[in-house]
PDB file of C-alpha atoms in Angstrom:
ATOM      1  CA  UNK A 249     -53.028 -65.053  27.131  1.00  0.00           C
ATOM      2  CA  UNK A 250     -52.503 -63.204  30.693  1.00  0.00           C
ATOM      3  CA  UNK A 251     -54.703 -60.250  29.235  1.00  0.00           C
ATOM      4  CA  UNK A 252     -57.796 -62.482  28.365  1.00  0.00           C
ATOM      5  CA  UNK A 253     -57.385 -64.291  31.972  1.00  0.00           C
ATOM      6  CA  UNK A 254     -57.116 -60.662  33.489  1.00  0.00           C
ATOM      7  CA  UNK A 255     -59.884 -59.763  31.697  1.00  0.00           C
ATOM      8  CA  UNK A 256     -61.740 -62.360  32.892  1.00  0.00           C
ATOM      9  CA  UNK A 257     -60.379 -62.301  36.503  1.00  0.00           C
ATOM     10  CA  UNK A 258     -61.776 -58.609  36.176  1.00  0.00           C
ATOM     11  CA  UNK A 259     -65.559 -59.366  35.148  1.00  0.00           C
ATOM     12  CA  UNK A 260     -66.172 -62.124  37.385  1.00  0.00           C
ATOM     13  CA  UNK A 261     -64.428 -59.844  40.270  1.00  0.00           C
ATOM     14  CA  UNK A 262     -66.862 -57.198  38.860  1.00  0.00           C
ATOM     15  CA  UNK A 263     -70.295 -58.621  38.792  1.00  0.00           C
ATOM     16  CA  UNK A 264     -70.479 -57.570  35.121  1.00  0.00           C
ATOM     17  CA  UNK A 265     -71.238 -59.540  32.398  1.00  0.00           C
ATOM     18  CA  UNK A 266     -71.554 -62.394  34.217  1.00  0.00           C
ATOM     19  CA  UNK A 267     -73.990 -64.486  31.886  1.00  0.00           C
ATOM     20  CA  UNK A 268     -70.435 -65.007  29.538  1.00  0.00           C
ATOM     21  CA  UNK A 269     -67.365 -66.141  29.319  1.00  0.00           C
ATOM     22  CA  UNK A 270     -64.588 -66.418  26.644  1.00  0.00           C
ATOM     23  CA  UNK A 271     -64.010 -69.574  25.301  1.00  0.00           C
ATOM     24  CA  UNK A 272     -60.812 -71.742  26.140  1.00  0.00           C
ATOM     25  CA  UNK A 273     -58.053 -70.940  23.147  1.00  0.00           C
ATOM     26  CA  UNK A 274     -60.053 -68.668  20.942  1.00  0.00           C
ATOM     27  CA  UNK A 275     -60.476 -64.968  20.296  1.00  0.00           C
ATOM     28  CA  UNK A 276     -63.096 -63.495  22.773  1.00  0.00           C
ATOM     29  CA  UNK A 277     -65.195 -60.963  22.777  1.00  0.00           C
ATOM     30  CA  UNK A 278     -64.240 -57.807  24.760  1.00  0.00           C
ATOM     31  CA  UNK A 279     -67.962 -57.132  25.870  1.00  0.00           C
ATOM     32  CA  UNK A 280     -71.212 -58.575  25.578  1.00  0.00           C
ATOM     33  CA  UNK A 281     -74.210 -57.343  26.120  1.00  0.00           C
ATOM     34  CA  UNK A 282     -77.917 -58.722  25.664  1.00  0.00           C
ATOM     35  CA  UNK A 283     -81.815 -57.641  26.427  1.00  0.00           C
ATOM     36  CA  UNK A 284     -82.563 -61.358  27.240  1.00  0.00           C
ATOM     37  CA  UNK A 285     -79.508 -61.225  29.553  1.00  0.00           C
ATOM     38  CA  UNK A 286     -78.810 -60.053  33.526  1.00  0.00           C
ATOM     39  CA  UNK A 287     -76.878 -61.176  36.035  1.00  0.00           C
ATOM     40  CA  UNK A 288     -75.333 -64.477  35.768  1.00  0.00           C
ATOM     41  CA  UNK A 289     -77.635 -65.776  33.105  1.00  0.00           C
ATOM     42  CA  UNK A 290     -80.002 -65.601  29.443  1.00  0.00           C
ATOM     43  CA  UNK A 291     -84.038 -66.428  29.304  1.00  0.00           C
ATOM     44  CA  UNK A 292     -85.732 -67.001  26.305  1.00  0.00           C
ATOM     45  CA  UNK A 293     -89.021 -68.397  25.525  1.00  0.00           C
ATOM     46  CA  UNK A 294     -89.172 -71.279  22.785  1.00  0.00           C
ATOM     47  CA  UNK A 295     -90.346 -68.668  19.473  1.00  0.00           C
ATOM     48  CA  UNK A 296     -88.387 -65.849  20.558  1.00  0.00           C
ATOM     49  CA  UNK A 297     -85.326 -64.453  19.613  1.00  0.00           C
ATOM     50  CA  UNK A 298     -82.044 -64.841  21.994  1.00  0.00           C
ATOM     51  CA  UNK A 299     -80.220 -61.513  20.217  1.00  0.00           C
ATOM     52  CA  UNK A 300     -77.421 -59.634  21.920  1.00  0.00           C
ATOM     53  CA  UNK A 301     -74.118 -57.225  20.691  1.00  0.00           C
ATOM     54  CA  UNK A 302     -70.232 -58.577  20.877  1.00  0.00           C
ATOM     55  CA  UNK A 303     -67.619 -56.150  20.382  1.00  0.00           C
ATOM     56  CA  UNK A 304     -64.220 -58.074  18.910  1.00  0.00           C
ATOM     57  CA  UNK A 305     -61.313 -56.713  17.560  1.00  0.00           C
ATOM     58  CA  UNK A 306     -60.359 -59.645  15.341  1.00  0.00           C
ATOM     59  CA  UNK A 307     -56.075 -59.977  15.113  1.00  0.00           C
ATOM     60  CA  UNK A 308     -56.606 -60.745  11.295  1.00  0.00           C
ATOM     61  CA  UNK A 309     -58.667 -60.265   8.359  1.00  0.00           C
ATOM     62  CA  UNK A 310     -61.000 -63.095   7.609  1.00  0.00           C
ATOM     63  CA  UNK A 311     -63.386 -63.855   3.888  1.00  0.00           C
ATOM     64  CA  UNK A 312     -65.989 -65.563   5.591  1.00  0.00           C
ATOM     65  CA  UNK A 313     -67.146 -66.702   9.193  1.00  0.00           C
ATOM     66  CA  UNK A 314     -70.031 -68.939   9.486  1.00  0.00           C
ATOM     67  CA  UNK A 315     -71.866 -69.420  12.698  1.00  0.00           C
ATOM     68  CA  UNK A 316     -72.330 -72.495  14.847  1.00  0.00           C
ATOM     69  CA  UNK A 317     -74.273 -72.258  17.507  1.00  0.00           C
ATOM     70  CA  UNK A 318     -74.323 -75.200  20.277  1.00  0.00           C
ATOM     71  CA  UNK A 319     -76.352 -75.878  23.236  1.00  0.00           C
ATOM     72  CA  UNK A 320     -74.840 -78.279  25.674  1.00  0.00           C
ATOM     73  CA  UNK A 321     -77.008 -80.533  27.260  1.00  0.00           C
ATOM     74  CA  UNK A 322     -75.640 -82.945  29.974  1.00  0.00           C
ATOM     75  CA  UNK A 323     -72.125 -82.034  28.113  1.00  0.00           C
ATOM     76  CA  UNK A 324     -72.961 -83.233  25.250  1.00  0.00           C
ATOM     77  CA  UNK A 325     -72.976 -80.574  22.014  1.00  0.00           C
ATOM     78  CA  UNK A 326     -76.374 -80.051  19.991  1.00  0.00           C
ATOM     79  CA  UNK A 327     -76.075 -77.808  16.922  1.00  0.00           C
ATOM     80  CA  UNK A 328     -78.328 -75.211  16.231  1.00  0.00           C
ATOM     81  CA  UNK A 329     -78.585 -75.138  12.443  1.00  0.00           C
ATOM     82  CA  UNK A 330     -78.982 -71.164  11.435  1.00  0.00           C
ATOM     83  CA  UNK A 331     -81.087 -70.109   8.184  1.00  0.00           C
ATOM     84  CA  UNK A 332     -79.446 -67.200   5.833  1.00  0.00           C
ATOM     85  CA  UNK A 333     -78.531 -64.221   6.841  1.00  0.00           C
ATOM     86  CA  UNK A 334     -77.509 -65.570  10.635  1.00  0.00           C
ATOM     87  CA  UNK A 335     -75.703 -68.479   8.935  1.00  0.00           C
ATOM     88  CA  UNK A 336     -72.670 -66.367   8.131  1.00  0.00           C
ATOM     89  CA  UNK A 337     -71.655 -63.600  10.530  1.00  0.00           C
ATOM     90  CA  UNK A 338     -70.158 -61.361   7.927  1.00  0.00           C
ATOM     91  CA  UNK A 339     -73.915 -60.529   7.654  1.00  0.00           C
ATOM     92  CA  UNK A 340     -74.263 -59.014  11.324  1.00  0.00           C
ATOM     93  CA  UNK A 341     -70.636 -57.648  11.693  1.00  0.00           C
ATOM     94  CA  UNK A 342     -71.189 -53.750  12.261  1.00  0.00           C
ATOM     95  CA  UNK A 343     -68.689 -50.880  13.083  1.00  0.00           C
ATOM     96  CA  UNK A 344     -70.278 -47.060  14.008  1.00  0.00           C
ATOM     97  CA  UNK A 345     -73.703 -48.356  12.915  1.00  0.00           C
ATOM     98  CA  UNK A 346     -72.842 -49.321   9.512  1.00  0.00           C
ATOM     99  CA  UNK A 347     -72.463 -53.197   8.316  1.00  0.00           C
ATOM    100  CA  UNK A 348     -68.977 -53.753   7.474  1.00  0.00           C
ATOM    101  CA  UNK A 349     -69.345 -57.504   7.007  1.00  0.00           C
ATOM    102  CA  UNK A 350     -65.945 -59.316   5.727  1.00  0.00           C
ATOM    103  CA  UNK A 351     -62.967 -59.455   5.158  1.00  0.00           C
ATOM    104  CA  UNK A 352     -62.794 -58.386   8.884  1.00  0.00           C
ATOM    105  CA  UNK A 353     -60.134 -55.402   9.282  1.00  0.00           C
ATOM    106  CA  UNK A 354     -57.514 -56.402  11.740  1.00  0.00           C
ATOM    107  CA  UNK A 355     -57.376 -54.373  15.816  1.00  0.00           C
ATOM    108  CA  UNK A 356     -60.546 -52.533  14.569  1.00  0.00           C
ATOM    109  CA  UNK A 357     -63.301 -52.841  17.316  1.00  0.00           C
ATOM    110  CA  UNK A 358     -66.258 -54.235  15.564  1.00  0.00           C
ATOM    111  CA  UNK A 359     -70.045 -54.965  16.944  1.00  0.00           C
ATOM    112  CA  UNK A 360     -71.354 -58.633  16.099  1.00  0.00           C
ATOM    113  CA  UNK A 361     -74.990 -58.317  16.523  1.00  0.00           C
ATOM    114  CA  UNK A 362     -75.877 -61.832  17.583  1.00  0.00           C
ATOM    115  CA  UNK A 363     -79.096 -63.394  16.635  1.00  0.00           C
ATOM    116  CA  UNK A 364     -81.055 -66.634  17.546  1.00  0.00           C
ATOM    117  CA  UNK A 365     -84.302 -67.727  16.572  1.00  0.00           C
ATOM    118  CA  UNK A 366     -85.719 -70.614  18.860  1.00  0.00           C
ATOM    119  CA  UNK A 367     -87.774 -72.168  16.987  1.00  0.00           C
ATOM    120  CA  UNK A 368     -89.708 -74.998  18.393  1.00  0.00           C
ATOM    121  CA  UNK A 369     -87.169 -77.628  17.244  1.00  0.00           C
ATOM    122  CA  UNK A 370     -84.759 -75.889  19.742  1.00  0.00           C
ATOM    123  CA  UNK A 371     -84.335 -78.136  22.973  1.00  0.00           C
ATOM    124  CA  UNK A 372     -85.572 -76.402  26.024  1.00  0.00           C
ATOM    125  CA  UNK A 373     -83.206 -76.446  29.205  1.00  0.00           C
ATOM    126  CA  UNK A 374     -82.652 -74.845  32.541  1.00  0.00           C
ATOM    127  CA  UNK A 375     -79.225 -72.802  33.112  1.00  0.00           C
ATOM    128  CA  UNK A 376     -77.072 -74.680  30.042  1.00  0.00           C
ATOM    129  CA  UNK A 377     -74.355 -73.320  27.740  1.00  0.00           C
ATOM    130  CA  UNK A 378     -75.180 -71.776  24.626  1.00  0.00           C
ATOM    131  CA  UNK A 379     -72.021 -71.201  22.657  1.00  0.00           C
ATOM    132  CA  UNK A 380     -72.093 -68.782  19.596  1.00  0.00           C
ATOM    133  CA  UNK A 381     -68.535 -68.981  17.509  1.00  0.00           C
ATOM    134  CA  UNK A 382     -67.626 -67.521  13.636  1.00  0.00           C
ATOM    135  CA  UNK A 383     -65.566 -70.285  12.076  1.00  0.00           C
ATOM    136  CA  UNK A 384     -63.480 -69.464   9.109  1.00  0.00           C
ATOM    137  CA  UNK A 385     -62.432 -73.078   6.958  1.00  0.00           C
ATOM    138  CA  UNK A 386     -64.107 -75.354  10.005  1.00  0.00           C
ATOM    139  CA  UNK A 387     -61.793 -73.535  12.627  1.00  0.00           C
ATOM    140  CA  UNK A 388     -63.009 -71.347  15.660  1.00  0.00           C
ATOM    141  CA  UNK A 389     -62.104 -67.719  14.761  1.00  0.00           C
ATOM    142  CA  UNK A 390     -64.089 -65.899  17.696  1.00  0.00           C
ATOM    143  CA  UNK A 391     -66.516 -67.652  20.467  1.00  0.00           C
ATOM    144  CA  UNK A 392     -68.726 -66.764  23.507  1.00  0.00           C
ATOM    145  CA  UNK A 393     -70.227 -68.984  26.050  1.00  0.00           C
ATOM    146  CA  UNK A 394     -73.139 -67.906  27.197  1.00  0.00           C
ATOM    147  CA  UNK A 395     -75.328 -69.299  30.513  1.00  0.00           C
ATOM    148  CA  UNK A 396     -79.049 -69.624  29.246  1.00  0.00           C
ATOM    149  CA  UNK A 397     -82.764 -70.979  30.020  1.00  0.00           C
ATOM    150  CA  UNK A 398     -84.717 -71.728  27.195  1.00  0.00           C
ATOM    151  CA  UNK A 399     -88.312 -72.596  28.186  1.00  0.00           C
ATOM    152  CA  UNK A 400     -91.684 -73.529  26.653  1.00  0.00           C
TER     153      UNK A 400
END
């Protein structure tokens, strides 16, 4: 616990990164980074896609880890429903380059290339959080909060 608060002490202190955070109580990522990203938030246009790179060293092996993605709106949650392959992050879990999906290999930094389409359906909003989390059995395994503007 006192590393992931010193960690974040550290990025906010440093100006870097500053569009994310970890979530409360669940593994975070160690860095993220994202095209659509700078500064202290994302902007993405409704039809384009809100993509970026995590690197997590998971503490345990996991089968499976299917995404949820939520956009909070007046803090209240609104699921983004993801179509195959982005439902299921084994499908974008790299390491060196080369898809390593799951079971996840324990203290092994691995890249999760994140990937959003906003489709039309998605609800546009100004400077909201987008959280992005691999569940394993209904339970947050690893999650990032995000800052992002999606707009028409």
């Amino acid at each position: 616990m006192f590393k992931l608060v010193a960690l974040t002490v550290l990025l906010a202190l440093s100006g870097t990164q500053a569009f994310w955070t970890a979530c409360p109580g669940v593994l975070a990522p160690t860095s993220v980074t994202s095209d659509v990203c700078s500064g202290s938030s994302c902007n993405v246009r409704l039809g384009q896609d809100f993509s970026g790179v995590a690197t997590v060293s998971f503490t345990r092996a996991h089968a499976i880890l299917t995404t949820r993605i939520t956009i909070y709106i007046g803090g209240v949650g609104v699921d983004i429903p993801q179509d195959a392959p982005h439902d299921n992050i084994c499908n974008s879990l790299f390491r060196d380059g080369v898809l390593t999906g799951c079971p996840t290999t324990p203290n092994v930094a691995t890249e999760w290339r994140i990937n959003l389409t906003v489709t039309s359906n998605t609800p546009t909003v100004n400077n909201a959080r987008v959280r992005f989390e691999g569940l394993e059995n209904g339970v947050s395994e690893v999650c990032v909060d995000v800052m992002a503007s999606i707009v028409a």
